[in-house]
Amino acid sequence: MIAAGTAFPLGPGSVIGIIGGGQLGRMSAIAAARLGYKCHVFSPEPDSPASQVCYLSTIADYTDHVALHRFAEAVDVITFEFENVPADGLELLTSLKPVRPGPAILRLSQDRLQEKRFLNDIGIASAPWAEVRDAAELDSAIAELGLPAVLKTTRLGYDGKGQAVLRPGDDPASAFAQLQPKPLVLEGFVDFACEISVIVARGEDGHIAGFEPVENRHKHHILDVTLAPAPLPLATLAEASKMACHIAEKLELIGLLAVEMFVTRTGSLLVNEIAPRPHNSGHWTIDACFASQFEQHIRAVAGLPLATPSRHADAVMKNLVGPEDMAILPAILATPYLIPHLYGKTEARPGRKMGHFTRLFPKGSLPGEFGIEAAIKI
Ligand code: AMP
């Protein structure tokens, strides 16, 4: 059942409900406030990064239907910064208020297998893959795809969690036993030249606006640095943008979509993952674009016209992760031209994203490797 009762575009003072209290919700809420909206965050975490900058917050578990019901009644539209809401909670929310992006898109992005089937069905290439439900299927998947290969959970994986690289000589059975929940998916190992992502917004009128593709470099499976724009041939960038727009169109998305891709050594593009929400690889847009990914997200969800996603500068974004990076915060704050963004998290656990900084360069002047290293070295 689709809920009625909310008129779009949302007028000033309307309340946008955000499921999830992390930094993506925080930066979405800041963008929403600039557009005259109030945000109400739903998160199990007390004092979450998003709740610190929101009008209202509900602290409850995603399985607490009484709290979800009350939350839905108190907002005009519901969106997400965290897509792994249990299916029955999602159904409840959808029955009460418009949910943007729609629940079908969220369900798809919660499940790698469904996501890959969908992408391949609409003509988008991915790494070769096979579903793995038991030991026999693992054997036949390895026979088909060869080694090395990457064994992944199909649900609840992020930042490299829930996956294992299988190399010749490894014991695949022990990786299979450790990864939960089942089923798993085995993917052929992509010897990529680089990883890129494209973030596109699609409004309720079907208009699509995409940010330029960016290159993403990871450290210990966590995004470390984003280069905007990706230093790749124009034809590759155009193809990447076209693919992201095609996916948004086929999903009938209302909201924001991040599409992560591998660029192979021969220059072809394979989609790794999609996420229907703001994405870490889009944080550079806050400082280098006329409207950020967060503003586009809020515009799409509120039924406003989308902003022009153009860039007034080149940018390097560096994530601040864990206690090591927080230790150099005073130096970052004292370095000219670095634009810091902190997420309000008090405890810097290893691997936890605490903030990021952006360094801008005149448009067309993104430096080469040595310059990039110098730009982010503290
Ligand atoms: P994911 O959790 O799918 O986003 O994967 C996290 C990271 O693992 C990616 O950003 C890649 O660096 C690496 N990775 C994932 N899948 C593959 C693959 N099939 N081949 C090679 N590297 C991969």
Short mmCIF file of C-alpha atoms in Angstrom, two decimals, residues 107-370:
data_model
loop_
_atom_site.label_atom_id
_atom_site.label_comp_id
_atom_site.label_asym_id
_atom_site.label_seq_id
_atom_site.Cartn_x
_atom_site.Cartn_y
_atom_site.Cartn_z
CA ARG A 107 15.52 -4.32 -1.12
CA LEU A 108 17.60 -4.70 -4.27
CA SER A 109 20.58 -2.90 -2.78
CA GLN A 110 20.37 -5.03 0.38
CA ASP A 111 21.13 -8.15 -1.60
CA ARG A 112 24.20 -8.50 -3.84
CA LEU A 113 22.68 -11.38 -5.81
CA GLN A 114 19.48 -9.52 -6.66
CA GLU A 115 21.55 -6.45 -7.47
CA LYS A 116 23.83 -8.33 -9.87
CA ARG A 117 20.89 -10.08 -11.57
CA PHE A 118 19.16 -6.74 -12.04
CA LEU A 119 22.29 -5.03 -13.39
CA ASN A 120 23.11 -7.85 -15.81
CA ASP A 121 19.45 -7.98 -16.96
CA ILE A 122 19.53 -4.31 -17.93
CA GLY A 123 22.77 -4.79 -19.87
CA ILE A 124 25.26 -3.57 -17.25
CA ALA A 125 28.44 -5.64 -16.96
CA SER A 126 29.77 -6.82 -13.60
CA ALA A 127 32.59 -9.17 -12.59
CA PRO A 128 31.56 -12.75 -13.46
CA TRP A 129 29.76 -14.28 -10.48
CA ALA A 130 28.03 -17.39 -9.18
CA GLU A 131 25.66 -17.97 -6.27
CA VAL A 132 27.15 -20.18 -3.53
CA ARG A 133 24.72 -21.88 -1.13
CA ASP A 134 26.79 -24.91 -0.14
CA ALA A 135 30.19 -26.60 -0.50
CA ALA A 136 29.27 -28.26 -3.81
CA GLU A 137 28.25 -24.92 -5.33
CA LEU A 138 31.49 -23.38 -4.06
CA ASP A 139 33.50 -26.10 -5.85
CA SER A 140 31.65 -25.61 -9.11
CA ALA A 141 31.87 -21.80 -8.83
CA ILE A 142 35.66 -22.05 -8.37
CA ALA A 143 35.88 -24.43 -11.34
CA GLU A 144 33.92 -21.94 -13.45
CA LEU A 145 35.50 -18.65 -12.36
CA GLY A 146 39.02 -19.83 -11.42
CA LEU A 147 41.24 -18.43 -8.66
CA PRO A 148 41.90 -15.87 -7.34
CA ALA A 149 38.27 -15.01 -6.69
CA VAL A 150 36.36 -13.06 -4.05
CA LEU A 151 33.83 -14.81 -1.84
CA LYS A 152 31.28 -12.36 -0.41
CA THR A 153 28.21 -12.37 1.75
CA THR A 154 25.16 -11.25 -0.20
CA ARG A 155 23.76 -9.18 2.65
CA LEU A 156 25.13 -6.76 5.26
CA GLY A 157 28.65 -6.40 3.83
CA TYR A 158 30.39 -3.00 3.80
CA ASP A 159 33.94 -1.58 3.74
CA GLY A 160 35.34 -5.00 2.78
CA LYS A 161 33.61 -6.73 5.72
CA GLY A 162 31.92 -9.99 4.81
CA GLN A 163 34.35 -10.99 2.09
CA ALA A 164 37.46 -13.09 1.56
CA VAL A 165 39.86 -13.35 -1.36
CA LEU A 166 40.44 -16.99 -2.29
CA ARG A 167 43.85 -17.67 -3.80
CA PRO A 168 45.31 -20.89 -5.18
CA GLY A 169 46.34 -23.05 -2.20
CA ASP A 170 43.82 -21.46 0.22
CA ASP A 171 41.20 -23.57 1.96
CA PRO A 172 37.93 -22.33 0.42
CA ALA A 173 35.86 -24.41 2.87
CA SER A 174 37.08 -22.43 5.87
CA ALA A 175 36.29 -19.09 4.19
CA PHE A 176 32.86 -20.48 3.31
CA ALA A 177 32.29 -21.56 6.94
CA GLN A 178 33.31 -18.17 8.34
CA LEU A 179 31.26 -15.89 6.11
CA GLN A 180 27.73 -15.28 7.39
CA PRO A 181 24.88 -15.02 6.58
CA LYS A 182 24.48 -17.46 3.67
CA PRO A 183 24.00 -17.58 0.72
CA LEU A 184 27.31 -16.23 -0.56
CA VAL A 185 28.41 -15.09 -3.98
CA LEU A 186 31.74 -15.89 -5.64
CA GLU A 187 33.08 -13.20 -7.94
CA GLY A 188 35.89 -13.53 -10.44
CA PHE A 189 38.87 -11.43 -9.28
CA VAL A 190 39.10 -8.23 -11.30
CA ASP A 191 42.67 -7.09 -11.90
CA PHE A 192 41.49 -3.50 -12.13
CA ALA A 193 43.47 -0.43 -13.21
CA CYS A 194 41.46 1.74 -10.81
CA GLU A 195 38.13 2.05 -9.04
CA ILE A 196 35.71 4.84 -9.83
CA SER A 197 32.24 5.89 -8.79
CA VAL A 198 29.48 7.99 -10.26
CA ILE A 199 26.77 9.67 -8.21
CA VAL A 200 23.53 10.54 -9.96
CA ALA A 201 20.29 12.06 -8.71
CA ARG A 202 16.89 11.47 -10.30
CA GLY A 203 13.98 13.74 -9.50
CA GLU A 204 10.28 12.88 -9.39
CA ASP A 205 9.89 14.36 -12.89
CA GLY A 206 12.44 11.82 -14.20
CA HIS A 207 15.17 14.43 -14.66
CA ILE A 208 18.64 12.99 -14.02
CA ALA A 209 21.68 14.98 -12.92
CA GLY A 210 25.02 13.24 -12.45
CA PHE A 211 28.25 14.37 -10.82
CA GLU A 212 31.39 13.66 -12.77
CA PRO A 213 33.01 10.25 -12.18
CA VAL A 214 35.72 10.20 -9.52
CA GLU A 215 38.58 7.84 -8.74
CA ASN A 216 38.55 6.10 -5.36
CA ARG A 217 41.59 4.65 -3.62
CA HIS A 218 41.15 2.35 -0.63
CA LYS A 219 43.34 1.49 2.34
CA HIS A 220 42.52 -1.69 4.29
CA HIS A 221 39.25 -1.90 2.25
CA ILE A 222 38.12 1.53 3.50
CA LEU A 223 37.93 4.52 1.16
CA ASP A 224 41.07 6.60 1.69
CA VAL A 225 41.20 9.17 -1.08
CA THR A 226 38.85 10.39 -3.83
CA LEU A 227 40.15 12.31 -6.86
CA ALA A 228 37.67 14.54 -8.65
CA PRO A 229 37.48 14.27 -11.57
CA ALA A 230 38.89 10.77 -12.17
CA PRO A 231 42.04 11.18 -14.28
CA LEU A 232 40.78 8.96 -17.12
CA PRO A 233 40.06 9.38 -20.85
CA LEU A 234 36.93 11.40 -21.58
CA ALA A 235 35.32 8.47 -23.39
CA THR A 236 35.65 6.28 -20.26
CA LEU A 237 34.17 9.03 -18.09
CA ALA A 238 31.27 9.51 -20.50
CA GLU A 239 30.59 5.77 -20.60
CA ALA A 240 30.62 5.58 -16.77
CA SER A 241 28.14 8.47 -16.51
CA LYS A 242 25.90 6.90 -19.13
CA MET A 243 25.85 3.60 -17.23
CA ALA A 244 24.94 5.29 -13.93
CA CYS A 245 22.11 7.25 -15.60
CA HIS A 246 20.82 4.06 -17.25
CA ILE A 247 20.70 2.29 -13.86
CA ALA A 248 18.88 5.22 -12.19
CA GLU A 249 16.38 5.31 -15.03
CA LYS A 250 15.69 1.56 -14.96
CA LEU A 251 15.28 1.68 -11.16
CA GLU A 252 12.79 4.54 -11.56
CA LEU A 253 14.76 6.10 -8.75
CA ILE A 254 13.64 9.18 -6.84
CA GLY A 255 16.71 10.12 -4.85
CA LEU A 256 20.43 9.63 -5.13
CA LEU A 257 22.39 6.65 -6.42
CA ALA A 258 26.10 5.89 -6.10
CA VAL A 259 27.48 3.42 -8.62
CA GLU A 260 30.90 1.90 -7.88
CA MET A 261 32.81 0.52 -10.85
CA PHE A 262 36.08 -1.17 -11.70
CA VAL A 263 38.03 0.17 -14.68
CA THR A 264 39.80 -2.84 -16.16
CA ARG A 265 43.28 -2.68 -17.63
CA THR A 266 41.71 -2.62 -21.11
CA GLY A 267 39.50 0.34 -20.14
CA SER A 268 36.17 -1.45 -19.85
CA LEU A 269 33.81 -0.80 -16.94
CA LEU A 270 32.35 -3.36 -14.56
CA VAL A 271 29.85 -2.29 -11.91
CA ASN A 272 30.78 -3.58 -8.45
CA GLU A 273 28.04 -2.16 -6.28
CA ILE A 274 25.23 0.36 -6.15
CA ALA A 275 23.99 2.32 -3.13
CA PRO A 276 20.75 4.36 -3.27
CA ARG A 277 21.96 7.13 -0.95
CA PRO A 278 24.74 9.68 -0.51
CA HIS A 279 28.15 8.03 -0.66
CA ASN A 280 31.56 8.60 0.88
CA SER A 281 33.02 9.09 -2.60
CA GLY A 282 30.75 12.13 -3.06
CA HIS A 283 31.91 14.14 -0.06
CA TRP A 284 34.15 16.30 -2.28
CA THR A 285 30.97 17.78 -3.84
CA ILE A 286 30.31 19.81 -0.67
CA ASP A 287 33.34 21.99 -1.35
CA ALA A 288 33.92 21.66 -5.10
CA CYS A 289 30.40 21.84 -6.59
CA PHE A 290 27.66 24.46 -6.70
CA ALA A 291 25.35 21.93 -5.04
CA SER A 292 26.56 18.90 -3.08
CA GLN A 293 25.41 15.28 -3.29
CA PHE A 294 23.55 15.92 -0.02
CA GLU A 295 21.67 18.88 -1.46
CA GLN A 296 20.77 16.81 -4.55
CA HIS A 297 19.57 13.99 -2.29
CA ILE A 298 17.31 16.33 -0.33
CA ARG A 299 16.09 18.08 -3.49
CA ALA A 300 15.11 14.75 -5.07
CA VAL A 301 13.42 13.46 -1.91
CA ALA A 302 11.54 16.75 -1.38
CA GLY A 303 10.35 16.89 -4.99
CA LEU A 304 12.32 20.06 -5.75
CA PRO A 305 14.00 20.63 -9.12
CA LEU A 306 17.51 19.16 -9.10
CA ALA A 307 20.47 21.52 -8.96
CA THR A 308 23.10 21.64 -11.70
CA PRO A 309 25.77 19.18 -10.59
CA SER A 310 28.68 21.16 -11.98
CA ARG A 311 32.04 21.51 -10.42
CA HIS A 312 33.82 24.83 -9.87
CA ALA A 313 37.10 23.21 -8.77
CA ASP A 314 39.05 19.98 -8.93
CA ALA A 315 39.30 18.24 -5.58
CA VAL A 316 41.06 15.63 -3.51
CA MET A 317 39.09 14.22 -0.57
CA LYS A 318 40.92 12.36 2.20
CA ASN A 319 39.07 10.33 4.83
CA LEU A 320 40.08 10.59 8.47
CA VAL A 321 39.86 7.08 9.84
CA GLY A 322 40.45 5.81 13.38
CA PRO A 323 42.78 7.09 16.11
CA GLU A 324 45.82 7.46 13.78
CA ASP A 325 44.12 10.10 11.64
CA MET A 326 42.52 11.85 14.63
CA ALA A 327 45.99 12.21 16.14
CA ILE A 328 46.96 14.52 13.26
CA LEU A 329 43.78 16.62 13.51
CA PRO A 330 45.58 19.64 15.06
CA ALA A 331 48.01 19.62 12.14
CA ILE A 332 45.15 19.34 9.63
CA LEU A 333 43.37 22.29 11.24
CA ALA A 334 46.57 24.32 11.11
CA THR A 335 47.27 23.56 7.43
CA PRO A 336 46.15 26.26 5.01
CA TYR A 337 43.74 25.28 2.22
CA LEU A 338 42.52 22.05 3.82
CA ILE A 339 38.75 22.10 4.41
CA PRO A 340 37.93 19.90 7.42
CA HIS A 341 34.65 18.09 8.06
CA LEU A 342 34.24 16.25 11.36
CA TYR A 343 31.39 13.91 12.19
CA GLY A 344 31.02 14.52 15.94
CA LYS A 345 32.08 10.99 16.96
CA THR A 346 33.78 10.99 20.32
CA GLU A 347 35.41 7.56 20.22
CA ALA A 348 38.00 7.03 17.47
CA ARG A 349 37.94 3.25 17.12
CA PRO A 350 40.27 1.64 14.55
CA GLY A 351 38.66 1.67 11.12
CA ARG A 352 35.95 4.16 12.16
CA LYS A 353 35.34 7.07 9.77
CA MET A 354 35.74 10.20 11.93
CA GLY A 355 35.75 12.91 9.30
CA HIS A 356 37.37 13.95 6.05
CA PHE A 357 39.10 16.91 4.50
CA THR A 358 39.02 18.35 1.03
CA ARG A 359 41.75 20.15 -0.84
CA LEU A 360 40.61 22.17 -3.85
CA PHE A 361 42.55 22.97 -7.02
CA PRO A 362 41.61 25.32 -9.85
CA LYS A 363 39.37 23.50 -12.34
CA GLY A 364 41.47 21.45 -14.73
CA SER A 365 44.52 21.52 -12.43
CA LEU A 366 44.26 18.30 -10.44
CA PRO A 367 47.92 17.49 -9.81
CA GLY A 368 49.66 14.27 -10.83
CA GLU A 369 50.66 11.54 -8.40
CA PHE A 370 53.39 13.46 -6.55
#
